[in-house]
mmCIF file of N, CA, C and O in Angstrom:
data_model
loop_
_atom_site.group_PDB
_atom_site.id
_atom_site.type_symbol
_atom_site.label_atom_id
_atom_site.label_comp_id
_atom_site.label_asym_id
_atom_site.label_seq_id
_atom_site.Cartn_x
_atom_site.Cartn_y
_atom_site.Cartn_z
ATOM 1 N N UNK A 169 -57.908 5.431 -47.252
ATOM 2 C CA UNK A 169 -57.382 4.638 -48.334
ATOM 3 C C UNK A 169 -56.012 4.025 -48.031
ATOM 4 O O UNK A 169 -55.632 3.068 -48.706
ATOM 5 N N UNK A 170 -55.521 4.348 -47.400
ATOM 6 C CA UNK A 170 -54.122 3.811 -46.813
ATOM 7 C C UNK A 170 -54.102 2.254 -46.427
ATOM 8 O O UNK A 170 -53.030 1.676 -46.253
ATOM 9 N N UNK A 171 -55.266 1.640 -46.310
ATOM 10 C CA UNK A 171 -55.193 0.331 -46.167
ATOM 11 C C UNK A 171 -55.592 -0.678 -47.163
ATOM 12 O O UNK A 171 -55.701 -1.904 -47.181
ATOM 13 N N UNK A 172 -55.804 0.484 -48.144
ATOM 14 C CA UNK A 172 -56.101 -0.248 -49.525
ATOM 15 C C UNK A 172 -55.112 -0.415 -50.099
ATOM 16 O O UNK A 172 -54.252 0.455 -49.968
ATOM 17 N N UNK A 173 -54.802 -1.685 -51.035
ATOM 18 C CA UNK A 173 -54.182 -2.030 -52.285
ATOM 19 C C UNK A 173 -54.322 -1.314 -53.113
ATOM 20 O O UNK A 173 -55.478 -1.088 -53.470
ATOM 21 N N UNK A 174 -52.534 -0.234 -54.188
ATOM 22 C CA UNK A 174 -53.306 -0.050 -55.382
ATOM 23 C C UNK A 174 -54.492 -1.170 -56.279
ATOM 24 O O UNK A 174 -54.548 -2.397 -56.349
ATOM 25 N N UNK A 175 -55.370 -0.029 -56.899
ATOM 26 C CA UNK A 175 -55.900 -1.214 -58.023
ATOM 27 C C UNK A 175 -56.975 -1.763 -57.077
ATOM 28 O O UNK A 175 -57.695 -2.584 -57.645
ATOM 29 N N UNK A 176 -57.218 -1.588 -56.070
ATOM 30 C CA UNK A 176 -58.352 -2.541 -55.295
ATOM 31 C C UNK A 176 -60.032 -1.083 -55.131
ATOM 32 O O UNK A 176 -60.033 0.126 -54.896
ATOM 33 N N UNK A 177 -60.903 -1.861 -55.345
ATOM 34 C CA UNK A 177 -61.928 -0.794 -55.387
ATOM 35 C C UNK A 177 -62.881 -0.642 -53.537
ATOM 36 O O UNK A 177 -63.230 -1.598 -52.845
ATOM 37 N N UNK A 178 -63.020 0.520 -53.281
ATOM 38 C CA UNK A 178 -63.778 0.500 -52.386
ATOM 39 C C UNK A 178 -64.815 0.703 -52.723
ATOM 40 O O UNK A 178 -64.917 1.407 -53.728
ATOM 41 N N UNK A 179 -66.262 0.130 -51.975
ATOM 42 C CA UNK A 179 -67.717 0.712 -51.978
ATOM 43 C C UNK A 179 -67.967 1.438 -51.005
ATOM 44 O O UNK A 179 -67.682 1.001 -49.890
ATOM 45 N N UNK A 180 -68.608 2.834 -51.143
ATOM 46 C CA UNK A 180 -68.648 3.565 -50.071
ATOM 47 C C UNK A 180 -70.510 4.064 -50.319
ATOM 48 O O UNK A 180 -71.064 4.696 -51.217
ATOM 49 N N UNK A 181 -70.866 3.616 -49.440
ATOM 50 C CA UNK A 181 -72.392 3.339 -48.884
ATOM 51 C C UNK A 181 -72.437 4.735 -48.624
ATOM 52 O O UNK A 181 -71.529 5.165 -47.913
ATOM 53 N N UNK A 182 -73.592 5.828 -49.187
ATOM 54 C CA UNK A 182 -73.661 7.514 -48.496
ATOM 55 C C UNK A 182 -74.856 7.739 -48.982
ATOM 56 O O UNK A 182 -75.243 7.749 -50.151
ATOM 57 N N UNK A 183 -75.737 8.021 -47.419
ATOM 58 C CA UNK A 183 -77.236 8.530 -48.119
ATOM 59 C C UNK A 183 -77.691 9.769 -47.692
ATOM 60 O O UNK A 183 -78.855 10.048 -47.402
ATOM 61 N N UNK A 184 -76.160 10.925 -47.652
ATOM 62 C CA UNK A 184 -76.272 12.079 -48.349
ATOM 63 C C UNK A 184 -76.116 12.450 -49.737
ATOM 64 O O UNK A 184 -75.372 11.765 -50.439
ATOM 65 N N UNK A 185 -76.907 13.752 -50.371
ATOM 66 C CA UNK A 185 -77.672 13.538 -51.513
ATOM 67 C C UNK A 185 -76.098 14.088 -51.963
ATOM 68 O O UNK A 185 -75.625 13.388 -52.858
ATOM 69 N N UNK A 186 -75.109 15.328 -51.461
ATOM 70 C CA UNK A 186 -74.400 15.533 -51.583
ATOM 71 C C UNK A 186 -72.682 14.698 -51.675
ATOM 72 O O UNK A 186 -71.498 15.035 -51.658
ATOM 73 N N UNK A 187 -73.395 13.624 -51.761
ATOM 74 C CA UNK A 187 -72.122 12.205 -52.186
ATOM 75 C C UNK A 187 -72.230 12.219 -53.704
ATOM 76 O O UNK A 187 -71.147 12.132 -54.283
ATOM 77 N N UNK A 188 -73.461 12.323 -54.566
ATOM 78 C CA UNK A 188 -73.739 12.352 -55.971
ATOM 79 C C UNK A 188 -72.181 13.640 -56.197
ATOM 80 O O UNK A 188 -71.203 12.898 -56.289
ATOM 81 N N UNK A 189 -71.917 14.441 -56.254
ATOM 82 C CA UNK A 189 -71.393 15.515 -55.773
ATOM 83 C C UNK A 189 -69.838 15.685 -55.436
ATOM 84 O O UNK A 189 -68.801 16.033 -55.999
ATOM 85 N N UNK A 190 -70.375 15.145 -53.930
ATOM 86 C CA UNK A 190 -68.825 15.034 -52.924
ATOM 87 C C UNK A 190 -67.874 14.260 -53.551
ATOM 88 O O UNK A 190 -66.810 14.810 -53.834
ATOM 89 N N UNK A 191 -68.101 12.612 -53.944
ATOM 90 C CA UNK A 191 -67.144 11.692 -53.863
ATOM 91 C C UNK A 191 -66.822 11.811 -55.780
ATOM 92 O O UNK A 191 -65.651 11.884 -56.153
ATOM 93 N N UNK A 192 -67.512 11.813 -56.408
ATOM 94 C CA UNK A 192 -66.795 12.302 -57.811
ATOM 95 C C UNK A 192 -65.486 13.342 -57.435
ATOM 96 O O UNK A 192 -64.373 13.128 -57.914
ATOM 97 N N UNK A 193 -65.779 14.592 -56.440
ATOM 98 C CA UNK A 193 -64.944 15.740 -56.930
ATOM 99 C C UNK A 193 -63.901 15.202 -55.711
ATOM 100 O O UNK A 193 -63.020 16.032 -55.485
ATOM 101 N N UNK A 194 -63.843 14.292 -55.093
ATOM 102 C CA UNK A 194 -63.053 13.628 -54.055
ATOM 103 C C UNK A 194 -61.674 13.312 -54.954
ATOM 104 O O UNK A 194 -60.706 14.011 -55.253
ATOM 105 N N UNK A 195 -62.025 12.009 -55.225
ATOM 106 C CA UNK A 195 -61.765 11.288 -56.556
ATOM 107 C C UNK A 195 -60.553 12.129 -57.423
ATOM 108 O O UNK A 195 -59.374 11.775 -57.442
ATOM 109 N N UNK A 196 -61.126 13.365 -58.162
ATOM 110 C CA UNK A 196 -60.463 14.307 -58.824
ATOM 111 C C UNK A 196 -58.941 14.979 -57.896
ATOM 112 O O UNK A 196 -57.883 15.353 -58.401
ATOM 113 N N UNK A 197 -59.315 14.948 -56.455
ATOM 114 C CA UNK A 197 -58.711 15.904 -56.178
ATOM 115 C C UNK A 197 -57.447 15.319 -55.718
ATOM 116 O O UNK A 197 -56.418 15.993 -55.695
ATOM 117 N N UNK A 198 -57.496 13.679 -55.227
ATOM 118 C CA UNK A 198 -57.058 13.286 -54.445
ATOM 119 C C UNK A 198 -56.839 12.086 -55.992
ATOM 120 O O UNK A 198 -57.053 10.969 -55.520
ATOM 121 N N UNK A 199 -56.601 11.968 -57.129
ATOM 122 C CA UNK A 199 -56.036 11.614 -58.000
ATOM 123 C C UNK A 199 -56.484 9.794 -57.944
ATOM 124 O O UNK A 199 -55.614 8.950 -58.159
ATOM 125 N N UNK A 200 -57.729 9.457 -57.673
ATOM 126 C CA UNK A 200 -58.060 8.472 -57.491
ATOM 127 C C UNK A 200 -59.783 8.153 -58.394
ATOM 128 O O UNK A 200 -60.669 9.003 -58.296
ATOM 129 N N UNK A 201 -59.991 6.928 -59.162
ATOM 130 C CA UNK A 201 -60.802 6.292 -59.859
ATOM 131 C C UNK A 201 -61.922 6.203 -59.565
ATOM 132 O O UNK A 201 -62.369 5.226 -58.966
ATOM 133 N N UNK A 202 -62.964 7.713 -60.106
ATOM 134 C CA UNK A 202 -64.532 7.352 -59.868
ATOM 135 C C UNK A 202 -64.820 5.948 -60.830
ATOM 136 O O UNK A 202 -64.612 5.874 -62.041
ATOM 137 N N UNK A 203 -65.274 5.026 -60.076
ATOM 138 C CA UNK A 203 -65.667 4.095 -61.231
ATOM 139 C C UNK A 203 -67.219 4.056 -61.179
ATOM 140 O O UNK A 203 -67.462 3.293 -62.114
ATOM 141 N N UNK A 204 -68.412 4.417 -60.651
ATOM 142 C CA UNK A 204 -69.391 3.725 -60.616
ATOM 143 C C UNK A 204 -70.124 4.572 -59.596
ATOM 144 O O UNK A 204 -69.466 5.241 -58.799
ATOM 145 N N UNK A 205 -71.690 4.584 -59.569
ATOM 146 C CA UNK A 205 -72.726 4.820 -58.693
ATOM 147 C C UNK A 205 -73.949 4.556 -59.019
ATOM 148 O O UNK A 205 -74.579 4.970 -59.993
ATOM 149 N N UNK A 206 -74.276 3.858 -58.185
ATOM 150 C CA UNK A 206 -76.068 3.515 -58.336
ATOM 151 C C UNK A 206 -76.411 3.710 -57.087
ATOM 152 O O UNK A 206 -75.953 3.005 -56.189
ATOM 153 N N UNK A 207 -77.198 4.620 -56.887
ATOM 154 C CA UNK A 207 -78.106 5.459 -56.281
ATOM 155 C C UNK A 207 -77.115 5.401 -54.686
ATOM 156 O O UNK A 207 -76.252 6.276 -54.616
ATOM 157 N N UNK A 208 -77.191 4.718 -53.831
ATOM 158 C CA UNK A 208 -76.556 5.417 -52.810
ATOM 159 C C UNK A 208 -75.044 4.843 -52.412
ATOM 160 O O UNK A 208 -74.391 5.124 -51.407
ATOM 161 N N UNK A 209 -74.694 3.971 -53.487
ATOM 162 C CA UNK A 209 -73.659 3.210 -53.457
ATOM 163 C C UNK A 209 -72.649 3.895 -54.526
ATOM 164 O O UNK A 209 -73.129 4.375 -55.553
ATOM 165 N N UNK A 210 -71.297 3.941 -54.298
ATOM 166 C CA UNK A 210 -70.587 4.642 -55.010
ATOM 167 C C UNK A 210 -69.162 3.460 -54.888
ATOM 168 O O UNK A 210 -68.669 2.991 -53.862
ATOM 169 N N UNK A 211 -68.809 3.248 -56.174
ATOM 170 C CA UNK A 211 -67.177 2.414 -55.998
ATOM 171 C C UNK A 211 -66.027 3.426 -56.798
ATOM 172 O O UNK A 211 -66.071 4.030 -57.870
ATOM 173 N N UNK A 212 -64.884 3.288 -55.631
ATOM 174 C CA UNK A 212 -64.007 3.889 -56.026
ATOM 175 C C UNK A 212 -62.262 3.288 -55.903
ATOM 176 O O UNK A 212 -61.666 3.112 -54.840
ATOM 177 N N UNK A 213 -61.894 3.133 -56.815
ATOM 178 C CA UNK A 213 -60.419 2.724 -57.106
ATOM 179 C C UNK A 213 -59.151 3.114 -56.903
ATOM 180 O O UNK A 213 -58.829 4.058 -57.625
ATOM 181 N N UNK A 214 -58.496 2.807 -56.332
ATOM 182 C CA UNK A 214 -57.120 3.193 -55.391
ATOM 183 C C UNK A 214 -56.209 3.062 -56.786
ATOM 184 O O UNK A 214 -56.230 2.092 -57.543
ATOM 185 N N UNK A 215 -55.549 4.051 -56.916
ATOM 186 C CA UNK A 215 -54.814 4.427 -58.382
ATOM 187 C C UNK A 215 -53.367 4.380 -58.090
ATOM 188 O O UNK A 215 -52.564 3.866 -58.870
ATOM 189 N N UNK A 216 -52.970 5.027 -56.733
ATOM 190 C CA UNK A 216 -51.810 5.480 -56.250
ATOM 191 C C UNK A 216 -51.915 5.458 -54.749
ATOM 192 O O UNK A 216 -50.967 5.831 -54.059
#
């Protein structure tokens, strides 16, 4: 994420089943914006 803009969203493509999972509790830990997932696509928002 370091080359991201606050405020700018990444899509992160994962067709482990454990991304449903992983990148929500990512998100939480690391103080950054689950916004979205449809099925193996996940977008996430640079907060800080």
């Amino acid at each position: 994420m370091p080359g991201v803009a606050v405020g700018e969203t990444v899509r992160v493509l994962a067709d482990d089943p454990a991304a449903a999972n992983d990148i929500p509790a990512w998100c939480r830990m690391k103080g950054q914006e689950f916004v979205a997932a449809d099925g193996h696509v996940f977008d996430v928002r640079r907060t800080m």
